[in-house]
Amino acid sequence: MMHPETQSLTETEMNYLYQFCRKHYIRYYDVQVELVDHLANATEALMQERPELSFTAAVDTVYAGFGKTGFRKIIAAKEEALEQQHKLYYRNTFRSYFTISRILMMVCAFALIWSLHRFTEGHTVLRASVLLGVAGAALLYEIGLPIYLYYAYKRPKQELISRQVHRPYYYYLTIFCYPELKFVLNYFWDHERYLYLAEHYFILIGLFCMLGVLLQLVHQEVSKKIYRKAFEDYPLAYA
């Protein structure tokens, strides 16, 4: 990064570099900051080597060095680095749930599901009603939490690529939500199918509910971490 005490470009020239990035379809503020820093250093070095060049001509020359793809490779590299970083966040956070205390909590949750299964044995309608409540509550949490997180944290005034969430997470969540959603929909569209599923798949659907909620808890912690890091690294994006 260029240090302010060694920076010789004027504020007008720095603003020109930001406009230059936006002109070349760099909409993410955090990517703009990195590119402007690189362009400023490279432009200054080039102008020292070739004093006859104007500032804008030097910027164009530096940009030409990126080749035909321009800034696209930098965007792709940034996205790849962030994806790997967010994957690491999810893996580490998921693993953190396998401490003794949290494992005991999951065992207790499964024991509760098993108890409800045994308590409702032989009472198909009661079992279906209990399972509807469990699946419905899990679905509300799994679907409602992302909506809550979207509004809970202050959104930046400028778009940040570093706030993009690791997308495969949503695919995993869909896998665990599907049995719950199918069960709840069957209640309204196919009552006989609903009773059959309740009678034969209580434990299985209960486990999917547990795993879906677990994924959402992990997502909540990772979202907080991503938000805090983005806010600390790029406070001007929120100003």
Coordinates of C-alpha atoms in Angstrom, one line a residue:
M1 CA 0.0 0.0 0.0
M2 CA 1.2 3.5 -0.7
H3 CA 1.9 5.5 2.4
P4 CA 0.4 9.1 2.6
E5 CA 3.8 10.6 3.4
T6 CA 5.3 9.3 0.2
Q7 CA 2.3 9.9 -2.0
S8 CA 2.9 12.7 -4.6
L9 CA -0.3 12.5 -6.5
T10 CA -2.8 15.2 -5.9
E11 CA -6.4 14.6 -4.6
T12 CA -7.7 15.5 -8.1
E13 CA -5.4 12.8 -9.6
M14 CA -6.5 10.2 -7.1
N15 CA -10.1 11.0 -7.8
Y16 CA -9.4 10.6 -11.5
L17 CA -8.0 7.1 -10.8
Y18 CA -11.3 6.2 -9.0
Q19 CA -13.3 7.5 -11.9
F20 CA -11.0 5.6 -14.2
C21 CA -11.8 2.3 -12.4
R22 CA -15.5 3.0 -12.5
K23 CA -15.3 3.8 -16.2
H24 CA -13.8 0.3 -16.7
Y25 CA -16.7 -1.4 -14.8
I26 CA -15.1 -1.8 -11.4
R27 CA -18.2 -1.3 -9.3
Y28 CA -16.8 -2.7 -6.0
Y29 CA -15.3 -0.1 -3.7
D30 CA -12.8 -2.4 -2.1
V31 CA -11.5 -3.5 -5.5
Q32 CA -11.3 0.1 -6.5
V33 CA -9.2 0.9 -3.5
E34 CA -6.7 -1.8 -4.3
L35 CA -6.6 -0.9 -8.0
V36 CA -6.2 2.8 -7.3
D37 CA -3.3 2.0 -5.0
H38 CA -1.6 -0.1 -7.7
L39 CA -2.3 2.4 -10.4
A40 CA -1.0 5.3 -8.4
N41 CA 2.3 3.5 -7.6
A42 CA 2.8 2.3 -11.2
T43 CA 1.9 5.7 -12.6
E44 CA 4.2 7.6 -10.4
A45 CA 7.1 5.2 -11.2
L46 CA 6.4 5.5 -14.9
M47 CA 6.3 9.3 -14.8
Q48 CA 9.7 9.4 -13.0
E49 CA 11.1 7.2 -15.8
R50 CA 9.4 9.2 -18.6
P51 CA 8.9 12.8 -17.4
E52 CA 7.5 13.8 -20.8
L53 CA 4.3 11.8 -20.2
S54 CA 1.3 13.6 -18.8
F55 CA -0.5 12.0 -15.9
T56 CA -3.5 10.8 -18.0
A57 CA -1.1 9.4 -20.6
A58 CA 0.8 7.6 -17.9
V59 CA -2.4 6.1 -16.5
D60 CA -3.4 4.8 -20.0
T61 CA 0.0 3.3 -20.5
V62 CA -0.1 1.5 -17.1
Y63 CA -3.6 0.3 -18.0
A64 CA -2.4 -1.0 -21.4
G65 CA 0.0 -3.3 -19.5
F66 CA -3.0 -5.2 -18.1
G67 CA -3.6 -6.6 -21.7
K68 CA -6.8 -7.1 -23.5
T69 CA -8.7 -8.4 -20.5
G70 CA -8.0 -5.2 -18.6
F71 CA -9.0 -5.5 -14.9
R72 CA -11.0 -8.7 -15.4
K73 CA -8.2 -11.0 -14.2
I74 CA -7.9 -8.9 -11.0
I75 CA -11.6 -9.2 -10.3
A76 CA -11.5 -13.0 -10.9
A77 CA -8.5 -13.3 -8.6
K78 CA -10.2 -11.3 -5.9
E79 CA -13.4 -13.3 -6.2
E80 CA -11.4 -16.6 -6.0
A81 CA -9.4 -15.3 -2.9
L82 CA -12.6 -14.3 -1.1
E83 CA -14.3 -17.6 -2.0
Q84 CA -11.5 -19.5 -0.4
Q85 CA -11.5 -17.2 2.6
H86 CA -15.2 -17.6 3.2
K87 CA -15.0 -21.4 2.7
L88 CA -12.4 -21.3 5.5
Y89 CA -14.7 -19.3 7.7
Y90 CA -17.5 -21.8 7.2
R91 CA -15.3 -24.8 7.7
N92 CA -13.8 -23.4 10.9
T93 CA -17.1 -22.2 12.3
F94 CA -18.8 -25.5 11.5
R95 CA -16.0 -27.4 13.3
S96 CA -16.4 -25.1 16.3
Y97 CA -19.8 -26.7 16.8
F98 CA -18.2 -30.0 17.6
T99 CA -17.0 -29.1 21.1
I100 CA -18.2 -31.2 24.0
S101 CA -20.8 -28.7 25.2
R102 CA -22.3 -28.2 21.7
I103 CA -22.2 -31.9 20.9
L104 CA -24.2 -32.5 24.1
M105 CA -26.7 -29.8 23.0
M106 CA -27.1 -31.6 19.7
V107 CA -27.5 -35.0 21.5
C108 CA -30.2 -33.4 23.6
A109 CA -32.0 -32.0 20.6
F110 CA -31.9 -35.5 19.0
A111 CA -33.1 -37.1 22.2
L112 CA -36.1 -34.6 22.2
I113 CA -36.9 -35.7 18.6
W114 CA -36.7 -39.3 19.6
S115 CA -38.9 -38.8 22.6
L116 CA -41.5 -37.1 20.5
H117 CA -41.3 -40.0 18.0
R118 CA -41.9 -42.5 20.8
F119 CA -44.6 -40.4 22.5
T120 CA -46.7 -40.1 19.4
E121 CA -46.3 -43.8 18.4
G122 CA -49.6 -45.2 17.3
H123 CA -51.2 -41.8 17.0
T124 CA -50.7 -40.8 13.4
V125 CA -52.6 -37.5 13.5
L126 CA -50.8 -36.4 16.7
R127 CA -47.4 -37.4 15.3
A128 CA -48.1 -35.5 12.1
S129 CA -49.2 -32.5 14.0
V130 CA -46.0 -32.5 16.1
L131 CA -43.8 -33.0 13.1
L132 CA -45.6 -30.2 11.3
G133 CA -44.8 -27.9 14.2
V134 CA -41.1 -29.0 14.2
A135 CA -40.7 -28.7 10.5
G136 CA -42.6 -25.5 10.3
A137 CA -40.5 -23.9 13.1
A138 CA -37.3 -25.0 11.5
L139 CA -38.3 -23.7 8.1
L140 CA -39.3 -20.3 9.5
Y141 CA -35.9 -20.0 11.2
E142 CA -33.9 -21.2 8.1
I143 CA -35.8 -18.9 5.7
G144 CA -36.3 -16.0 8.1
L145 CA -32.7 -15.7 9.4
P146 CA -31.1 -14.6 6.0
I147 CA -33.9 -11.9 5.7
Y148 CA -33.1 -10.7 9.3
L149 CA -29.4 -10.6 8.6
Y150 CA -29.9 -8.6 5.4
Y151 CA -31.6 -5.8 7.4
A152 CA -29.7 -6.3 10.8
Y153 CA -26.3 -5.0 9.6
K154 CA -25.7 -1.6 8.3
R155 CA -25.4 -1.8 4.5
P156 CA -22.5 0.0 2.8
K157 CA -23.3 3.0 0.7
Q158 CA -20.8 1.6 -1.9
E159 CA -20.9 -2.0 -3.0
L160 CA -18.2 -4.3 -1.5
I161 CA -17.1 -7.5 -3.1
S162 CA -15.8 -8.6 0.3
R163 CA -19.4 -8.8 1.6
Q164 CA -20.5 -11.4 -0.9
V165 CA -21.4 -14.6 0.8
H166 CA -20.0 -17.9 -0.2
R167 CA -22.8 -19.1 -2.6
P168 CA -22.5 -22.9 -2.3
Y169 CA -23.7 -22.5 1.3
Y170 CA -27.2 -21.8 -0.2
Y171 CA -27.0 -25.1 -2.1
Y172 CA -26.3 -27.0 1.0
L173 CA -29.1 -25.3 2.9
T174 CA -31.5 -26.1 0.1
I175 CA -30.6 -29.8 0.5
F176 CA -31.6 -29.8 4.1
C177 CA -34.6 -27.5 3.7
Y178 CA -36.2 -29.6 0.9
P179 CA -37.5 -32.5 3.1
E180 CA -39.0 -30.0 5.6
L181 CA -40.6 -27.9 2.8
K182 CA -41.9 -31.0 1.0
F183 CA -43.5 -32.2 4.3
V184 CA -45.2 -28.9 5.1
L185 CA -46.5 -28.5 1.5
N186 CA -47.9 -32.1 1.6
Y187 CA -50.0 -31.0 4.6
F188 CA -51.9 -28.5 2.4
W189 CA -51.8 -30.4 -0.9
D190 CA -51.9 -34.1 -0.2
H191 CA -53.1 -34.9 3.3
E192 CA -52.7 -38.7 2.9
R193 CA -49.1 -38.4 1.7
Y194 CA -48.5 -36.0 4.7
L195 CA -49.8 -38.6 7.2
Y196 CA -47.6 -41.3 5.5
L197 CA -44.5 -39.2 5.7
A198 CA -45.2 -38.3 9.3
E199 CA -45.7 -42.0 10.3
H200 CA -42.5 -43.3 8.5
Y201 CA -40.0 -40.4 8.4
F202 CA -40.3 -38.6 11.7
I203 CA -36.7 -39.2 12.8
L204 CA -35.3 -38.5 9.3
I205 CA -37.2 -35.2 8.9
G206 CA -36.3 -34.3 12.4
L207 CA -32.6 -34.8 11.7
F208 CA -32.9 -32.6 8.5
C209 CA -34.4 -29.9 10.7
M210 CA -31.5 -30.1 13.1
L211 CA -28.9 -29.9 10.4
G212 CA -30.7 -27.1 8.6
V213 CA -30.8 -25.0 11.8
L214 CA -27.2 -25.9 12.5
L215 CA -26.2 -24.5 9.0
Q216 CA -28.1 -21.3 9.7
L217 CA -26.3 -20.8 13.1
V218 CA -23.0 -21.3 11.3
H219 CA -24.2 -18.8 8.6
Q220 CA -25.1 -16.3 11.2
E221 CA -21.7 -16.4 12.8
V222 CA -19.9 -16.2 9.4
S223 CA -22.1 -13.3 8.3
K224 CA -21.1 -11.3 11.5
K225 CA -17.4 -12.0 10.8
I226 CA -17.6 -10.9 7.2
Y227 CA -19.5 -7.8 8.2
R228 CA -17.1 -6.8 11.0
K229 CA -14.1 -7.3 8.7
A230 CA -15.6 -5.3 5.8
F231 CA -16.5 -2.5 8.2
E232 CA -13.0 -2.4 9.8
D233 CA -11.2 -2.6 6.4
Y234 CA -13.4 -0.1 4.5
P235 CA -15.1 2.3 6.9
L236 CA -15.4 5.0 4.2
A237 CA -17.8 2.7 2.3
Y238 CA -20.2 3.0 5.2
A239 CA -19.8 6.8 5.7

